């Protein structure tokens, strides 16, 4: 009954460490980097173990049994420092103090005491592992304990010995400070990278929500027009069509009532989307643009200094309002991206149509001459709006860089309205 708890504690030291005691460099991207602490510490143990036993037995004339036991106790626990540096430190510090007491009566004339050279090397390796892992408060406590042990042993040194107690706590303090600074910098860089990722995700989400609200406002005008036409036709049908019975008149009244109710619900929803907390609820009053306005857009872009050429199919049919508006916005955003990231680049816009799809392609070349881009790096938020518009119409979007340094945006929008299951929720 008494052996079981001790065996459990012994097995706990051998189990894979939890997150709180993860190995050194466990977050490194490459496998060899994650295994490097085990390799380095293992090399030190393999080198220090025989040297420690030899020095204790040959130079200090310590008994072979004591020399072997101290050599193992002072070096092998370094393997534990990769995952559990604090238990390793307690074991090694106790072994080093015990070794110093045993050497007090040994042959120490002209030799280091209380810390042998192998003890100093192993202890500094241990301090490096601690500094890369523990908090600043823990490192200060470890160093103070090292100073206390060194001073306590160094008060009464054996006659003829060379004192090394000052050397140990000075070197251990330097190693702890350096390793702790490296750890603090890594943690700061990791926290900064995580915060940048969070901020970028929040910006992308905000951009997506703003674009969805904008699309909803634009589509409101389209849908409201059709609903208004339905309402007027349903209200005027009993007066335009003769010979309607009461059942048919009731059907038309129900259609008109449902259309008016739908318009009211849509306007209430739009009021929520347009509200930005500033008390302004006015929306855009200009008519929504479409493919027929692309020529004006390209001409304005050319006047702004961007060489652009539009190829617009002459046999374009009457486009659905959502497709018409989405095509214009995609070209508009693509040209804005060229102006921001590749000013002066030659740009080609092509709008073609077959029986089922409208295809919009915007291709720009590399930046002309030595002109510097207005934005060195893009956030991709403009592409977020394009994808949302294409997703709304049930189409597909292909974007990406070209081998010559340019960029390509290609959207394929279906001319038939997507089913309800294909519309975004």
XYZ file of C-alpha atoms in Angstrom:
425
model
C 0.000 0.000 0.000
C 2.912 2.336 0.669
C 4.769 1.340 -2.500
C 1.890 2.127 -4.857
C 1.889 5.965 -4.427
C 5.679 6.038 -4.861
C 5.455 3.955 -8.040
C 2.752 6.261 -9.387
C 4.978 9.276 -8.752
C 7.876 7.542 -10.469
C 5.721 6.705 -13.491
C 4.477 10.296 -13.630
C 8.028 11.427 -14.341
C 8.208 9.055 -17.311
C 4.836 9.856 -18.856
C 4.632 12.171 -21.886
C 4.431 15.696 -20.507
C 1.119 17.570 -20.620
C 0.778 21.013 -22.182
C 2.067 22.691 -19.018
C 5.320 20.726 -19.269
C 5.725 20.456 -23.013
C 9.265 19.767 -24.304
C 11.593 22.551 -25.343
C 11.046 23.692 -28.944
C 7.834 21.637 -29.136
C 6.254 24.351 -31.315
C 9.106 24.417 -33.818
C 7.913 23.940 -37.425
C 10.387 21.188 -38.363
C 10.778 17.782 -36.778
C 14.563 17.970 -36.398
C 14.166 21.244 -34.502
C 11.753 19.609 -32.058
C 14.175 16.743 -31.442
C 17.303 18.922 -31.190
C 17.014 19.547 -27.382
C 17.021 15.799 -26.731
C 20.063 15.364 -28.972
C 22.050 18.234 -27.417
C 21.312 17.250 -23.819
C 21.977 13.587 -24.624
C 25.401 14.491 -26.012
C 26.250 16.388 -22.840
C 25.158 13.451 -20.668
C 27.170 10.949 -22.723
C 30.254 13.171 -22.500
C 29.950 14.282 -18.871
C 29.074 10.943 -17.257
C 32.390 9.114 -17.833
C 34.447 12.278 -17.332
C 32.740 12.998 -13.991
C 33.335 9.471 -12.699
C 36.964 9.553 -13.847
C 37.661 12.956 -12.284
C 36.087 11.998 -8.957
C 37.917 8.659 -8.765
C 41.313 9.653 -10.177
C 41.820 13.294 -9.211
C 39.868 13.529 -5.969
C 40.627 9.920 -4.902
C 36.955 9.295 -4.116
C 35.835 5.695 -3.759
C 34.696 3.992 -6.930
C 31.160 3.396 -5.629
C 30.689 7.003 -4.545
C 32.263 8.285 -7.766
C 29.887 6.233 -9.915
C 26.804 7.171 -7.889
C 27.642 10.900 -7.920
C 28.472 10.819 -11.620
C 25.074 9.345 -12.441
C 23.183 11.667 -10.054
C 24.902 14.799 -11.362
C 24.562 14.104 -15.115
C 21.735 11.710 -16.026
C 18.927 13.976 -14.648
C 19.864 16.467 -17.374
C 17.733 14.326 -19.701
C 14.714 15.282 -17.591
C 15.462 18.992 -18.087
C 14.034 18.927 -21.640
C 10.506 18.369 -20.357
C 10.632 18.991 -16.582
C 13.513 21.363 -15.809
C 12.456 22.175 -12.225
C 12.495 18.549 -10.951
C 15.805 18.070 -12.790
C 17.225 21.144 -11.064
C 16.198 19.922 -7.621
C 17.818 16.528 -8.217
C 21.037 17.941 -9.648
C 21.405 20.687 -7.031
C 20.984 18.155 -4.223
C 23.492 15.813 -5.909
C 26.004 18.629 -6.384
C 25.740 19.716 -2.732
C 26.124 16.093 -1.587
C 29.143 15.706 -3.846
C 30.739 18.840 -2.394
C 30.264 17.491 1.153
C 31.775 14.129 0.185
C 34.746 15.860 -1.430
C 35.379 17.875 1.731
C 37.411 15.002 3.133
C 38.934 13.953 -0.220
C 42.135 15.103 -1.892
C 41.269 18.679 -2.880
C 44.741 20.201 -2.783
C 45.073 22.440 -5.844
C 41.705 21.297 -7.135
C 38.315 23.001 -7.585
C 35.886 22.961 -4.678
C 32.915 22.915 -3.941
C 31.983 22.665 -7.630
C 34.080 20.519 -9.935
C 34.507 21.559 -13.604
C 32.048 18.877 -14.757
C 29.513 20.060 -12.189
C 29.796 23.630 -13.502
C 29.319 22.565 -17.141
C 26.308 20.376 -16.360
C 24.752 23.055 -14.160
C 25.060 25.678 -16.899
C 23.327 23.342 -19.375
C 20.556 22.940 -16.819
C 20.314 26.736 -16.383
C 19.886 27.146 -20.148
C 16.967 24.693 -20.129
C 15.392 26.490 -17.180
C 15.818 29.927 -18.738
C 14.111 28.846 -21.959
C 11.153 27.476 -20.082
C 10.360 29.050 -16.708
C 9.055 32.464 -15.708
C 11.274 35.296 -14.530
C 10.169 34.845 -10.908
C 11.153 31.178 -10.999
C 14.529 31.997 -12.534
C 15.267 34.539 -9.818
C 14.366 31.979 -7.130
C 16.629 29.367 -8.757
C 19.527 31.785 -8.936
C 19.077 32.865 -5.307
C 19.058 29.221 -4.214
C 22.266 28.661 -6.210
C 23.875 31.671 -4.559
C 22.803 30.492 -1.100
C 24.186 26.981 -1.645
C 27.462 28.334 -3.049
C 27.982 30.781 -0.200
C 27.083 28.219 2.448
C 29.652 25.782 1.108
C 32.276 28.398 0.347
C 32.480 29.788 3.889
C 34.750 26.970 5.116
C 36.697 25.612 2.123
C 39.171 22.745 2.520
C 42.782 23.818 2.894
C 44.643 24.087 -0.390
C 41.530 23.927 -2.575
C 40.580 26.365 -5.338
C 37.258 28.019 -4.582
C 34.705 27.903 -7.410
C 31.540 28.923 -5.580
C 31.620 32.495 -6.949
C 32.248 31.242 -10.468
C 29.144 29.064 -10.447
C 26.592 31.620 -9.330
C 28.053 34.322 -11.595
C 27.994 32.107 -14.694
C 24.583 30.653 -13.818
C 23.175 34.176 -13.466
C 24.512 35.157 -16.890
C 23.070 32.030 -18.554
C 19.703 32.447 -16.831
C 19.479 36.105 -17.860
C 20.370 35.362 -21.495
C 18.059 32.352 -21.824
C 15.247 34.210 -20.073
C 15.625 37.141 -22.465
C 15.442 34.772 -25.445
C 12.303 33.153 -24.016
C 10.661 36.538 -23.354
C 11.361 37.689 -26.878
C 9.951 34.495 -28.371
C 6.803 34.814 -26.275
C 6.401 38.463 -27.289
C 6.807 37.585 -30.979
C 4.341 34.705 -30.632
C 1.790 36.924 -28.872
C 2.235 39.630 -31.531
C 1.750 37.106 -34.340
C -1.385 35.728 -32.675
C -2.762 39.236 -32.191
C -2.078 40.089 -35.834
C -3.885 36.935 -36.940
C -6.852 37.799 -34.721
C -6.921 41.382 -35.989
C -6.704 40.241 -39.604
C -9.534 37.754 -39.064
C -11.657 40.458 -37.446
C -10.975 42.867 -40.325
C -11.872 40.204 -42.874
C -15.087 39.373 -41.010
C -16.006 43.055 -40.725
C -15.341 43.563 -44.423
C -17.501 40.570 -45.267
C -20.382 41.847 -43.129
C -20.117 45.342 -44.598
C -20.127 43.919 -48.107
C -23.153 41.773 -47.349
C -24.991 44.806 -45.981
C -24.083 46.772 -49.093
C -25.291 43.975 -51.345
C -28.531 43.778 -49.368
C -29.107 47.517 -49.786
C -28.449 47.325 -53.512
C -30.668 44.300 -54.026
C -33.427 46.001 -52.071
C -33.906 48.462 -54.910
C -34.144 45.633 -57.419
C -36.528 43.480 -55.400
C -38.628 46.448 -54.266
C -39.204 47.449 -57.881
C -40.537 44.018 -58.803
C -42.671 43.792 -55.647
C -44.132 47.226 -56.351
C -45.035 46.139 -59.872
C -46.749 43.033 -58.486
C -48.710 45.161 -56.016
C -49.885 47.624 -58.678
C -50.843 44.847 -61.078
C -52.753 42.941 -58.398
C -54.583 46.080 -57.245
C -55.540 47.160 -60.779
C -56.444 43.702 -62.129
C -60.135 43.831 -61.019
C -60.520 47.131 -62.896
C -58.612 46.089 -66.009
C -60.109 42.629 -66.392
C -63.866 42.251 -66.808
C -65.950 39.289 -65.778
C -63.940 38.354 -62.684
C -65.882 36.497 -60.025
C -65.553 37.214 -56.317
C -63.066 34.377 -55.790
C -60.689 35.801 -58.394
C -61.035 39.296 -56.951
C -60.215 37.897 -53.512
C -57.117 36.190 -54.914
C -55.853 39.451 -56.403
C -56.503 41.283 -53.145
C -54.583 38.620 -51.241
C -51.654 38.892 -53.675
C -51.557 42.679 -53.321
C -51.772 42.446 -49.528
C -48.930 39.906 -49.366
C -46.770 42.024 -51.662
C -47.331 45.162 -49.549
C -46.544 43.232 -46.352
C -43.354 41.855 -47.899
C -42.295 45.375 -48.918
C -42.858 46.620 -45.367
C -40.805 43.781 -43.868
C -38.027 44.408 -46.373
C -37.902 48.125 -45.555
C -37.722 47.372 -41.819
C -34.822 44.979 -42.434
C -33.097 47.519 -44.650
C -33.425 50.170 -41.925
C -31.459 47.877 -39.609
C -28.764 47.288 -42.230
C -28.429 50.997 -42.995
C -28.209 52.044 -39.366
C -24.551 52.635 -38.403
C -25.126 54.143 -34.989
C -24.745 57.736 -36.200
C -28.406 58.393 -36.636
C -28.144 58.558 -40.425
C -30.468 56.193 -42.220
C -30.289 57.628 -45.685
C -29.134 55.244 -48.370
C -27.755 55.691 -51.818
C -30.222 57.568 -54.003
C -28.484 57.166 -57.383
C -29.635 54.365 -59.703
C -27.631 51.180 -59.363
C -25.035 50.790 -62.128
C -24.757 47.851 -64.492
C -22.789 46.578 -67.459
C -23.973 49.515 -69.558
C -21.958 51.821 -67.261
C -18.662 49.924 -67.654
C -17.486 52.168 -70.487
C -17.821 55.232 -68.278
C -15.974 53.424 -65.464
C -13.072 52.464 -67.734
C -12.842 55.981 -69.181
C -12.626 57.442 -65.659
C -9.916 54.938 -64.829
C -7.928 55.899 -67.938
C -8.187 59.562 -66.996
C -6.751 58.633 -63.585
C -3.594 57.343 -65.319
C -4.273 53.627 -65.648
C -4.077 52.306 -69.234
C -7.180 50.136 -69.522
C -9.074 48.656 -72.456
C -12.644 47.331 -72.409
C -13.920 44.560 -74.664
C -17.696 44.425 -74.328
C -19.774 41.958 -76.325
C -22.272 43.703 -78.596
C -24.971 41.044 -78.317
C -25.447 41.089 -74.568
C -29.017 40.141 -73.601
C -31.039 41.789 -70.858
C -29.231 40.702 -67.714
C -30.870 39.859 -64.392
C -30.479 42.857 -62.044
C -28.298 40.961 -59.537
C -25.951 39.734 -62.285
C -25.839 43.160 -63.937
C -24.926 44.912 -60.687
C -22.462 42.211 -59.596
C -20.581 42.367 -62.908
C -20.164 46.136 -62.581
C -18.981 45.904 -58.950
C -16.481 43.145 -59.761
C -14.881 45.215 -62.518
C -14.929 48.296 -60.286
C -13.169 46.518 -57.424
C -10.660 44.829 -59.758
C -9.677 48.197 -61.261
C -9.381 49.691 -57.788
C -7.017 46.876 -56.811
C -4.875 47.538 -59.897
C -4.656 51.229 -59.005
C -3.626 50.394 -55.429
C -1.191 47.551 -56.030
C 0.007 47.898 -59.638
C -0.295 51.561 -60.698
C 0.403 52.103 -64.356
C -0.083 48.455 -65.294
C -1.832 47.772 -68.603
C -5.275 46.328 -67.860
C -7.718 44.465 -70.113
C -11.409 44.015 -69.268
C -13.488 41.495 -71.164
C -17.244 40.930 -70.782
C -18.759 38.119 -72.836
C -21.949 36.124 -72.680
C -23.282 32.797 -73.865
C -26.729 31.261 -73.481
C -26.296 30.534 -69.768
C -23.443 32.586 -68.296
C -21.954 36.056 -68.229
C -18.145 35.948 -68.062
C -16.152 38.890 -66.702
C -12.332 38.824 -66.948
C -9.971 41.545 -65.705
C -6.262 40.984 -66.389
C -3.474 43.420 -65.554
C 0.214 43.201 -66.332
C 3.122 43.966 -63.989
C 3.680 47.438 -62.583
C 4.940 49.762 -65.267
C 8.500 51.100 -64.830
C 9.608 51.886 -61.283
C 6.270 53.063 -60.050
C 5.786 52.103 -56.406
C 2.468 50.522 -55.422
C 0.208 52.570 -53.182
C -0.079 49.542 -50.877
C 2.906 47.230 -50.464
C 0.803 44.316 -49.237
C -2.854 43.558 -49.833
C -5.337 42.408 -47.233
C -7.547 40.617 -49.762
C -10.636 42.458 -48.491
C -11.579 43.527 -52.036
C -11.575 39.876 -53.080
C -13.879 39.135 -50.151
C -16.531 41.395 -51.667
C -16.097 39.844 -55.105
C -16.495 36.325 -53.749
C -19.597 37.299 -51.802
C -21.242 38.816 -54.874
C -20.390 35.808 -57.040
C -21.629 33.500 -54.286
C -24.900 35.446 -54.172
C -25.568 34.833 -57.848
C -24.495 31.174 -57.710
C -21.469 31.731 -59.951
C -17.749 31.048 -59.654
C -14.695 33.282 -59.168
C -11.070 32.564 -60.092
C -8.303 34.931 -58.958
C -4.553 34.648 -58.812
C -1.176 36.021 -59.924
C 0.227 35.477 -63.411
C 3.753 34.310 -64.313
C 4.710 37.740 -65.685
C 3.875 39.457 -62.381
C 0.348 40.513 -63.258
C -2.976 39.435 -61.781
C -6.156 37.882 -63.139
C -9.765 38.078 -61.952
C -12.313 35.909 -63.749
C -15.981 35.674 -62.730
C -18.627 33.434 -64.279
C -22.175 34.491 -63.402
C -25.226 32.395 -64.335
C -27.998 34.222 -66.181
C -30.759 32.103 -64.647
C -31.650 32.814 -61.036
C -30.255 30.253 -58.579
C -32.637 28.121 -56.617
C -33.454 28.913 -53.053
C -31.127 26.237 -51.816
C -28.228 27.890 -53.658
C -28.749 31.342 -52.227
C -26.595 32.235 -49.239
C -28.334 32.216 -45.933
